[in-house]
Tab-separated table of C-alpha atoms in Angstrom:
chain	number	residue	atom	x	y	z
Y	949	UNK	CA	-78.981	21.950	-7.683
Y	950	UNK	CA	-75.640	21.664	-8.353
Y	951	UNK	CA	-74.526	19.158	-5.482
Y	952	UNK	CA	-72.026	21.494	-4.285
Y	953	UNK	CA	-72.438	23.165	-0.490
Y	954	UNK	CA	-69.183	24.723	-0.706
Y	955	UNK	CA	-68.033	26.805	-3.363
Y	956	UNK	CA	-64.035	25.169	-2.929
Y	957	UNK	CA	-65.095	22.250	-3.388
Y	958	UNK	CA	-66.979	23.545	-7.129
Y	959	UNK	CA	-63.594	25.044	-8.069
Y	960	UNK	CA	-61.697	22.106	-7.168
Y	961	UNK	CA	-64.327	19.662	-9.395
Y	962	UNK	CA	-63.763	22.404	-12.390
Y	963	UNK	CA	-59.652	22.191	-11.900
Y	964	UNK	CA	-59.171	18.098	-11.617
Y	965	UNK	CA	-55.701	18.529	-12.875
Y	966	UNK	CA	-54.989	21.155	-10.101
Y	967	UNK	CA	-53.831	18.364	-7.310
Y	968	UNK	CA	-51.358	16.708	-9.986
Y	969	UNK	CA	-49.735	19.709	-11.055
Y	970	UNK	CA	-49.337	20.296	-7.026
Y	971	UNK	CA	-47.876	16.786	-6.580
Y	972	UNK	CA	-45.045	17.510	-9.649
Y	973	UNK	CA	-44.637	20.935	-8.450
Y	974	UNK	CA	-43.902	19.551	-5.103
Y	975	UNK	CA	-42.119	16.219	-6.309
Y	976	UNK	CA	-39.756	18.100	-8.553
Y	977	UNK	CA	-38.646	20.921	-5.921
Y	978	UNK	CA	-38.182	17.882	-3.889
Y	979	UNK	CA	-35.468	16.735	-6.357
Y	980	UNK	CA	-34.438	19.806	-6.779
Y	981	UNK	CA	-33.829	20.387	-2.631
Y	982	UNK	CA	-32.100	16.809	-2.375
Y	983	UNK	CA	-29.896	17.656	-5.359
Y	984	UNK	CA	-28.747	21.135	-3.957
Y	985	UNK	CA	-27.819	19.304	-0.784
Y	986	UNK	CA	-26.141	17.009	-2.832
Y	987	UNK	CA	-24.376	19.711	-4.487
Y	988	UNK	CA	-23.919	21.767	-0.993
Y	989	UNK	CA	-22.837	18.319	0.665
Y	990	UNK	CA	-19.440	17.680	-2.436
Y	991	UNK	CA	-18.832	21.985	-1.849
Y	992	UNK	CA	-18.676	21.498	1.705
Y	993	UNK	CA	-16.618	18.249	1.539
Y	994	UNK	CA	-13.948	19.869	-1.154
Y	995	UNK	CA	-13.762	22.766	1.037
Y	996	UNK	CA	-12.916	21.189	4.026
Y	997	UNK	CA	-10.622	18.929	2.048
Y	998	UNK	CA	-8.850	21.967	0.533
Y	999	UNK	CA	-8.375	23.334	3.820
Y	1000	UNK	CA	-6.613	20.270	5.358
Y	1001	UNK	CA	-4.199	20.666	2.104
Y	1002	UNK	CA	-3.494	24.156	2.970
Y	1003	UNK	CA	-2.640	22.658	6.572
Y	1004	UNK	CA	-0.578	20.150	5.494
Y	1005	UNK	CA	1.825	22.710	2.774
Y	1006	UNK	CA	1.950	24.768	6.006
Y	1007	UNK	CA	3.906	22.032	7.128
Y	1008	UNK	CA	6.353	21.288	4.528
Y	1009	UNK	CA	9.750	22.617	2.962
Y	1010	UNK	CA	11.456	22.397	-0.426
Y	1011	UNK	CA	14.651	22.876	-1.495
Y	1012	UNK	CA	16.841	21.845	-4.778
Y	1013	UNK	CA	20.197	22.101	-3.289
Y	1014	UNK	CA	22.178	19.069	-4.804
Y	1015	UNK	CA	23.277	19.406	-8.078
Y	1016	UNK	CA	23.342	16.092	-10.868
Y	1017	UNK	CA	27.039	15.538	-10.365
Y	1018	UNK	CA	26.464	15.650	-6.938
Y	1019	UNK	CA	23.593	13.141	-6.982
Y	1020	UNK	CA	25.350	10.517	-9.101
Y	1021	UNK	CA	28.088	10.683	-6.608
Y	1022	UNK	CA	25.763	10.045	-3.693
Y	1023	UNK	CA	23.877	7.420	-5.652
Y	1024	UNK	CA	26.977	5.660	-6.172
Y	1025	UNK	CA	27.518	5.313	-2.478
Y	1026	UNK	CA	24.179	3.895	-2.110
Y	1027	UNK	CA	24.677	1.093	-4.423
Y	1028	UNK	CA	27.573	0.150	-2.126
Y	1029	UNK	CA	25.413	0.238	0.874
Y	1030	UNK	CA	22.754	-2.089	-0.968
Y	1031	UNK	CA	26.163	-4.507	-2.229
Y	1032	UNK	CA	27.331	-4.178	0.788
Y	1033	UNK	CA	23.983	-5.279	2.603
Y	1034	UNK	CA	23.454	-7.951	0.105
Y	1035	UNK	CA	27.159	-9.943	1.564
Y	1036	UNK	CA	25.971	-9.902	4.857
Y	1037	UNK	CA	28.392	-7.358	6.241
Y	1038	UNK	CA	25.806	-5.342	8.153
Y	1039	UNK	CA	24.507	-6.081	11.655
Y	1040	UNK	CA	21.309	-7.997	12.160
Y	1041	UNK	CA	19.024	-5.055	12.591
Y	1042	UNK	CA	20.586	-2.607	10.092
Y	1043	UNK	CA	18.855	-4.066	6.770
Y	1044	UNK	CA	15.063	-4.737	6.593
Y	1045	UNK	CA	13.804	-6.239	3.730
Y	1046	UNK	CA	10.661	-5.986	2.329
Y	1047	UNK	CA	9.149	-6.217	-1.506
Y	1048	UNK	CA	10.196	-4.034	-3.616
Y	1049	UNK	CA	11.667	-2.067	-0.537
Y	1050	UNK	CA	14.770	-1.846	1.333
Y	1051	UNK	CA	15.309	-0.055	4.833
Y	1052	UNK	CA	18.790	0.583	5.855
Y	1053	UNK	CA	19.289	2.030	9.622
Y	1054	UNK	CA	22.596	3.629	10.100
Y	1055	UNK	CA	22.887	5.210	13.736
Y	1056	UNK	CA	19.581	4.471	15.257
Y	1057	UNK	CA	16.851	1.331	14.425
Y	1058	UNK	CA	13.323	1.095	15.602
Y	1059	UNK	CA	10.778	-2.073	15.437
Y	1060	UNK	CA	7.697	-1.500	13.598
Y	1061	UNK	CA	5.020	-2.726	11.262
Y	1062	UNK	CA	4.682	-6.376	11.455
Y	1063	UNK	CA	7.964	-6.875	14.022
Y	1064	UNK	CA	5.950	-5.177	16.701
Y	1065	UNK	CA	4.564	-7.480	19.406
Y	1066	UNK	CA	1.484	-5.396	20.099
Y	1067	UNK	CA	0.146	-3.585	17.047
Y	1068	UNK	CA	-0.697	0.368	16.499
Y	1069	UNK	CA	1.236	3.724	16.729
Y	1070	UNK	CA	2.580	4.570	19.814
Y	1071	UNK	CA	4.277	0.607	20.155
Y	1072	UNK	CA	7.604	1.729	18.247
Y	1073	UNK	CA	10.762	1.144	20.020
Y	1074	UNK	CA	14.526	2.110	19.411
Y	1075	UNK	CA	16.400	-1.221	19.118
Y	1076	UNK	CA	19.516	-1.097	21.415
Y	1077	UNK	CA	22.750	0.727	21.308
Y	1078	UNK	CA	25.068	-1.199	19.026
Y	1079	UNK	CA	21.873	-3.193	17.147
Y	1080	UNK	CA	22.567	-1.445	13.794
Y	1081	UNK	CA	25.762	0.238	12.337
Y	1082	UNK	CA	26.660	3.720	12.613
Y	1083	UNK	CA	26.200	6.453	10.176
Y	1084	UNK	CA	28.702	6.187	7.251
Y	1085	UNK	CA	30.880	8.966	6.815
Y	1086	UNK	CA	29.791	9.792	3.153
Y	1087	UNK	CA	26.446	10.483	4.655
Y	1088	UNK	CA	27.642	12.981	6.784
Y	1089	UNK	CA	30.433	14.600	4.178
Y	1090	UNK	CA	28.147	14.620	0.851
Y	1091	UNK	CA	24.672	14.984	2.723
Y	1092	UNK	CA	24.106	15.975	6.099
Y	1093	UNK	CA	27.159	18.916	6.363
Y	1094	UNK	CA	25.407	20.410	2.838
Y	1095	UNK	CA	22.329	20.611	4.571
Y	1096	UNK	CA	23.700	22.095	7.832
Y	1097	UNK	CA	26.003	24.561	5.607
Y	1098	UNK	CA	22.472	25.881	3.988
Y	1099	UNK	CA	20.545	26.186	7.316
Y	1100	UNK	CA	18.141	23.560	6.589
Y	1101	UNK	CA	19.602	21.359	9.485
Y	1102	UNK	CA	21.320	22.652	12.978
Y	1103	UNK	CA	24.825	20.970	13.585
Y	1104	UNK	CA	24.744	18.127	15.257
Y	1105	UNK	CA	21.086	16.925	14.826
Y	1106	UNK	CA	20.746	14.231	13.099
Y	1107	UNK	CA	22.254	10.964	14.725
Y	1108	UNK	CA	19.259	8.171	12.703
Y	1109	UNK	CA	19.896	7.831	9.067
Y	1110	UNK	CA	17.663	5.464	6.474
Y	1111	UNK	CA	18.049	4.647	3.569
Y	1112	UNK	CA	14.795	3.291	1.593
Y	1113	UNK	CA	15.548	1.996	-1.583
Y	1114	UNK	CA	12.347	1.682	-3.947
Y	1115	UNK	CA	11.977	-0.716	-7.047
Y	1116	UNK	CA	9.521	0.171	-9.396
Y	1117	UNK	CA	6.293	-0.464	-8.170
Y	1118	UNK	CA	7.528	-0.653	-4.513
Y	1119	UNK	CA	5.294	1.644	-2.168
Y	1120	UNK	CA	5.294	2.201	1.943
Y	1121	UNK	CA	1.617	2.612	3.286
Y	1122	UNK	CA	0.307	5.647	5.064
Y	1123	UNK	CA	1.808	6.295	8.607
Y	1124	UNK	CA	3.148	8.908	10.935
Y	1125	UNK	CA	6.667	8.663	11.893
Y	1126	UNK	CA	6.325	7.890	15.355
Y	1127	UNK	CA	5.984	11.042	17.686
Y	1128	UNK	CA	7.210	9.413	20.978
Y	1129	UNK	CA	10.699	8.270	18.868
Y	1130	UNK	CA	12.047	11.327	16.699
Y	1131	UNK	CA	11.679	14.882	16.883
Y	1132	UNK	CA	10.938	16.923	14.598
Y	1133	UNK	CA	11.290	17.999	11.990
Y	1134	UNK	CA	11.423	15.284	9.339
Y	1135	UNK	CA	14.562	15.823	6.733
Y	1136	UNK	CA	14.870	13.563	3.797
Y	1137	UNK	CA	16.462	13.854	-0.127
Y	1138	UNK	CA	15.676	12.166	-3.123
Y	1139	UNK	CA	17.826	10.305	-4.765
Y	1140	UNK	CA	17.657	8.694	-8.809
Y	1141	UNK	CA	14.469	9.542	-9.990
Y	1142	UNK	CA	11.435	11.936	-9.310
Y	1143	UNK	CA	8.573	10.469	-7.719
Y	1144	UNK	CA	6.115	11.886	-5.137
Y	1145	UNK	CA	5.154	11.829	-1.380
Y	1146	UNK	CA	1.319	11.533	-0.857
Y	1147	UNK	CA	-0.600	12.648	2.170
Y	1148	UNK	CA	-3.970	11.334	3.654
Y	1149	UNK	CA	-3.915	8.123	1.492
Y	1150	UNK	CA	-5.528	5.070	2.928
Y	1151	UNK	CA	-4.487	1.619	1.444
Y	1152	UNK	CA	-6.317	-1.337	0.677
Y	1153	UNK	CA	-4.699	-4.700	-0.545
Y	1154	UNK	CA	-5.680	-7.631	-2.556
Y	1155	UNK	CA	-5.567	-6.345	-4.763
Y	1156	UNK	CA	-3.392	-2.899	-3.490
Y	1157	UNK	CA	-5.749	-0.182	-4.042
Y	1158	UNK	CA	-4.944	3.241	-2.765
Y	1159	UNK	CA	-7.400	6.455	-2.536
Y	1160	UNK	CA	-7.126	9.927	-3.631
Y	1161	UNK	CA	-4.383	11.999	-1.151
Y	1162	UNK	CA	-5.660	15.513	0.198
Y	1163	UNK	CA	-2.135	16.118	-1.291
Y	1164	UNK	CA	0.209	15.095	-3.919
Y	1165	UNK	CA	3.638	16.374	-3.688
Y	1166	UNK	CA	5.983	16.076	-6.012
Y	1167	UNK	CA	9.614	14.950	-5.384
Y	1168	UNK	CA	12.215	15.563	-7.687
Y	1169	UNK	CA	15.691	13.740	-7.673
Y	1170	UNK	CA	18.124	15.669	-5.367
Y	1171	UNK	CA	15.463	17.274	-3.834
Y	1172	UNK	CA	15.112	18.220	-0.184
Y	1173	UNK	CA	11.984	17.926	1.429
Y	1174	UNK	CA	11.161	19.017	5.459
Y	1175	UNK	CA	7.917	18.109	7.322
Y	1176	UNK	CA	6.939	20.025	10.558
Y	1177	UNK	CA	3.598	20.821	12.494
Y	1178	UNK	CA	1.087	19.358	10.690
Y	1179	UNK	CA	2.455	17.454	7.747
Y	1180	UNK	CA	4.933	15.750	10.262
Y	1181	UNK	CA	2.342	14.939	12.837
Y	1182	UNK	CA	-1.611	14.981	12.081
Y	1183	UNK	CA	-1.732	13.559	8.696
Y	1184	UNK	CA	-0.351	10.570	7.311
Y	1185	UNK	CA	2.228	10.599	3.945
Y	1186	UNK	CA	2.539	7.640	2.152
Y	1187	UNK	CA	4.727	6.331	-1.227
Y	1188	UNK	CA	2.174	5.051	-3.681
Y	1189	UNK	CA	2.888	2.268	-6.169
Y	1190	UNK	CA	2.043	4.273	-9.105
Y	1191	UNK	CA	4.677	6.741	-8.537
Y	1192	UNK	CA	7.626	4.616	-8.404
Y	1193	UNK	CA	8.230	4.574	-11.931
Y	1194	UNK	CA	11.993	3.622	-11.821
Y	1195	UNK	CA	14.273	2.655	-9.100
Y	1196	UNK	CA	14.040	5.724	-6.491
Y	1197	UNK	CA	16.514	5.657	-2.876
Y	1198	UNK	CA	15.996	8.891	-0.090
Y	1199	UNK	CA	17.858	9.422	3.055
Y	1200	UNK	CA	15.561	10.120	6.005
Y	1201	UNK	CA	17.444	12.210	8.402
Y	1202	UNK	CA	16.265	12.412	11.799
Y	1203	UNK	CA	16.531	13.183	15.433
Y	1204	UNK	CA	15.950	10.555	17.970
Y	1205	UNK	CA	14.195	11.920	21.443
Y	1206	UNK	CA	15.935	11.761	24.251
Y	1207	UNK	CA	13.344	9.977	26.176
Y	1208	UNK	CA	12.129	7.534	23.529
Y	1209	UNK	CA	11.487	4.011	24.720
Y	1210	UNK	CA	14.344	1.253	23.594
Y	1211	UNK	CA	14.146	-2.416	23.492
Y	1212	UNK	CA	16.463	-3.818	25.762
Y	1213	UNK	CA	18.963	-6.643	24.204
Y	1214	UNK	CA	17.459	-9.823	25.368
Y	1215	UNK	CA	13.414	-8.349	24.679
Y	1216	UNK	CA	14.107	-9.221	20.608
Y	1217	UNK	CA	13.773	-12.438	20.729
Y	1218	UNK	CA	13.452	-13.749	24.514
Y	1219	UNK	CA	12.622	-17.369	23.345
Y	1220	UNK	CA	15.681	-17.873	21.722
Y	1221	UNK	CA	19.310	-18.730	23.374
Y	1222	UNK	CA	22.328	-16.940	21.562
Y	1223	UNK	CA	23.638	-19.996	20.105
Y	1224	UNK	CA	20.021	-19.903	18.000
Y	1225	UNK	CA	19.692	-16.347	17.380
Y	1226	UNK	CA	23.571	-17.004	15.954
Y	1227	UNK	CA	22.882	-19.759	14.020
Y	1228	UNK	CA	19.655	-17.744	12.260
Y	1229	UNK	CA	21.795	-14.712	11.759
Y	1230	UNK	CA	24.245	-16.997	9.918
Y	1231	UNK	CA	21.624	-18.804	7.719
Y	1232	UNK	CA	20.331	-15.107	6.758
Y	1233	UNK	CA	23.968	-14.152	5.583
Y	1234	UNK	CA	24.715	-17.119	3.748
Y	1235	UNK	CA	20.995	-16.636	1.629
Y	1236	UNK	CA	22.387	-13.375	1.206
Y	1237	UNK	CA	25.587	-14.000	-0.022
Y	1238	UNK	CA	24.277	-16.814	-2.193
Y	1239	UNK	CA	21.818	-14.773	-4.011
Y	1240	UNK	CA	22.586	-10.944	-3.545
Y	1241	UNK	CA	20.039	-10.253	-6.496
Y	1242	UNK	CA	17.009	-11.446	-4.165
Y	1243	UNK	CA	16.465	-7.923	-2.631
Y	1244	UNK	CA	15.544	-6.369	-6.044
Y	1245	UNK	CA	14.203	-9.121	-8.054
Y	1246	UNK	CA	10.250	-7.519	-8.663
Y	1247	UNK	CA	7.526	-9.565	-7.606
Y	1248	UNK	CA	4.266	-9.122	-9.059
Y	1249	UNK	CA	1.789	-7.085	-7.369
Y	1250	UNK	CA	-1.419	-8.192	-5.772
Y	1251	UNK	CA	-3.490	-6.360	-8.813
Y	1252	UNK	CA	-0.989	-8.637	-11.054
Y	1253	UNK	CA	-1.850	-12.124	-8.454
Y	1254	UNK	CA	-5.834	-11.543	-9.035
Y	1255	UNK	CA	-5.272	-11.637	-12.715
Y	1256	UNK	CA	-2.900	-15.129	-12.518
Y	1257	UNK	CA	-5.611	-16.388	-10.775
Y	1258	UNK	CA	-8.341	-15.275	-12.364
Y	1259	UNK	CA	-6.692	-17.082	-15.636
Y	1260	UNK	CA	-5.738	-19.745	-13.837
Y	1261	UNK	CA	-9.161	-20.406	-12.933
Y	1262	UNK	CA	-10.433	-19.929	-16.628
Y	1263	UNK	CA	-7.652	-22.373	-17.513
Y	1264	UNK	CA	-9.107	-25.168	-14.881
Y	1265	UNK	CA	-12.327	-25.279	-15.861
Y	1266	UNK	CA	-11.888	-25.407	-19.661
Y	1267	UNK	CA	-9.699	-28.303	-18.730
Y	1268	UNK	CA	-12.228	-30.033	-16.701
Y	1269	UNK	CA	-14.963	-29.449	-19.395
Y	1270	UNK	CA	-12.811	-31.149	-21.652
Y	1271	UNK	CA	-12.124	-33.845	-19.657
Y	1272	UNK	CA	-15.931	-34.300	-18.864
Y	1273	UNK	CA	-16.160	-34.507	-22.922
Y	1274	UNK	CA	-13.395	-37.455	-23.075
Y	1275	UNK	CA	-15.047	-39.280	-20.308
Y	1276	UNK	CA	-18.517	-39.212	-21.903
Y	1277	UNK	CA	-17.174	-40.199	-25.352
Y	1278	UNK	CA	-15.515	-43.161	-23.800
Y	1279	UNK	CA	-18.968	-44.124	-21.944
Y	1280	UNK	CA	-20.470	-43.834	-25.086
Y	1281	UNK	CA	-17.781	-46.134	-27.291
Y	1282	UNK	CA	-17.834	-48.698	-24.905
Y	1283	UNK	CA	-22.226	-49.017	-24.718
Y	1284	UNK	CA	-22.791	-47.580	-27.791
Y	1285	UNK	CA	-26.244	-49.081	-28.240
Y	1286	UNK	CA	-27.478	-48.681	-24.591
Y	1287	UNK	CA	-28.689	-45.052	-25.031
Y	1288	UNK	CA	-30.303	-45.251	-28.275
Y	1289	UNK	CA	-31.994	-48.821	-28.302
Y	1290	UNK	CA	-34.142	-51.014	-26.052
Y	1291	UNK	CA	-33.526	-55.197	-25.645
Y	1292	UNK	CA	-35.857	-57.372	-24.593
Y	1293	UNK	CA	-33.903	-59.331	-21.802
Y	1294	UNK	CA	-33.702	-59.231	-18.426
Y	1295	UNK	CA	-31.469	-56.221	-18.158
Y	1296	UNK	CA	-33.481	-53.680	-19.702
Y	1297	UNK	CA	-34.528	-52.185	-16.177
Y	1298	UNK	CA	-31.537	-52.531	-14.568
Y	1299	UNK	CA	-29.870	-49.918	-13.293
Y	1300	UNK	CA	-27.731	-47.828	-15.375
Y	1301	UNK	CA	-24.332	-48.018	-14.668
Y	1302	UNK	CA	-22.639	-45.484	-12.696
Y	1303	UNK	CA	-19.096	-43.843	-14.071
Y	1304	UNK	CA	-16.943	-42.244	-11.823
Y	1305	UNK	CA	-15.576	-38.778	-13.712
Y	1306	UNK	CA	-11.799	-38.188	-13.416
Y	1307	UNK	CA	-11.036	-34.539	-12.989
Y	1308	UNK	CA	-7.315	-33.317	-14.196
């Protein structure tokens, strides 16, 4: 008899190999299912990603509508403002300085970032009436009345102008311009070199890393660029680091609400009498005035502070080896028969003497 009751199991006994080939057959379309997910997984990501760009260009206006001349005049006036700002001529709350970056309110100021008490959007607040100086009148002449004059603007809107002026390598992270402070939309034009605005960006520091935007929009010198609807208000735009290549300066043009919340005079700094809060406004302005080249002088990066100290560190301990060398040598010079020979007095099982290692 052949053993077998059931003429499966026969077959199976003839076809050993049968099962394996099942288990790779099964194995690899297993692969091959968890790589087409994979693959449908990246589709369905760069899909939806391509749809939030197509949101966000819904949002946004272009227009080239200053000429060179016309730049170089305006950037001229700019370099004023910054000489200006860098004697100590403006108000307290007109110039913010930050690396690489200078803010200059004209009209209307707000706190934010790191001079906000309690942190997060929605905290923004107008500084008082008077707190920062009003709009210059080249702003209006050689900017805002060329914008109303080509329907880009409605007279009368804009009563906040900024001016950010960018050092190469200078960047300002991902945010929203706050909802509850300006209306929309969001006017601002380019001013000494192209560069680019960046949407969706998140930023991460030491050292500054940024990611890949859902958009990348180019900005070209006396350029005019608008957000609205979704670029203004459910996305975040950014200024990377990489694409401040040279010295770049825009005007921000805006529209404060009527009913946006304002700091009132004596909230800024309600620890401090006014004989302090003049005395620190005095001490700023004479820093100023005594070195006016502070606001642009470059500092290095924190990509550029991970490398000093990485060297540093390579630096230390080649120093410190080498002073472990000396040290030893000198041990060695002064017994130089202790580690290679034995006596026969009393000392030979004394303890060896301990050396204390100087590190430099």
């Amino acid at each position: 008899m052949s053993g077998f009751t059931d003429l499966r199991d026969k077959l199976k006994s003839m076809t050993p190999h049968r099962d394996n080939y099942k288990k790779v057959f099964e194995h690899n379309n297993g692969e091959k299912r968890k790589h087409r997910e994979s693959d449908d997984e990246e589709s369905e990501y760069e899909e939806r990603r391509d749809a939030e760009a197509r949101k966000v260009k819904s949002g946004i206006k272009q227009a080239n509508i200053f000429t060179p001349e016309e730049c170089a005049r305006i950037e001229a006036k700019i370099d004023e403002v910054v000489a200006k700002g860098d004697k100590g001529l403006y108000r307290e709350h007109t110039v913010d300085r930050a690396p690489l970056r200078n803010k200059y309110f004209f009209g209307e100021g707000y706190t934010y970032g790191s001079q906000l008490e309690k942190r997060g959007p929605g905290q923004e607040r107008l500084y008082s009436k008077g707190e920062v100086d009003d709009i210059p009148d080249w702003v209006h002449e050689l900017v805002i009345d060329r914008l109303v004059a080509h329907g880009v603007i409605p007279e009368g809107f804009v009563n906040s102008a900024v001016i950010n002026d960018y050092q190469p390598g200078g960047c300002i992270v991902s945010h929203v311009d706050p909802i509850h402070i300006f209306e929309r939309p969001i006017v601002s034009v380019s001013f000494f070199s192209d560069s680019a605005l960046c949407f969706g960006c998140k930023f991460n520091f030491k050292p500054i890393r940024v990611t890949e935007p859902v958009l990348h929009l180019p900005v070209l010198r006396g350029s005019v660029t608008i957000l609205s609807g979704y670029a203004a208000d459910d996305i975040t735009h950014c200024i990377r680091p990489q694409d401040i290549k040279e010295r770049r300066a825009v005007i921000i043009l805006r529209k404060t609400r009527q009913d946006a919340p304002r700091l009132d005079s004596d909230s800024l700094s309600p620890s401090l009498h006014s004989s302090e809060k003049r005395r620190i406004l005095k001490a700023k302005r004479s820093h100023r005035k005594a070195d006016p080249d502070a606001a642009h002088r470059p500092r290095v990066l924190e990509m550029d502070k991970e490398l000093q100290r990485r060297s540093l560190s390579s630096r230390q301990r080649q120093h410190s080896d080498n002073g472990s060398e000396n040290s030893r040598r000198r041990v060695e010079e002064r017994e130089p028969s202790s580690r290679y020979t034995h006596s026969h007095n009393t000392h030979d099982h004394a303890p060896a003497r301990r050396v204390k290692m100087r590190r430099h």
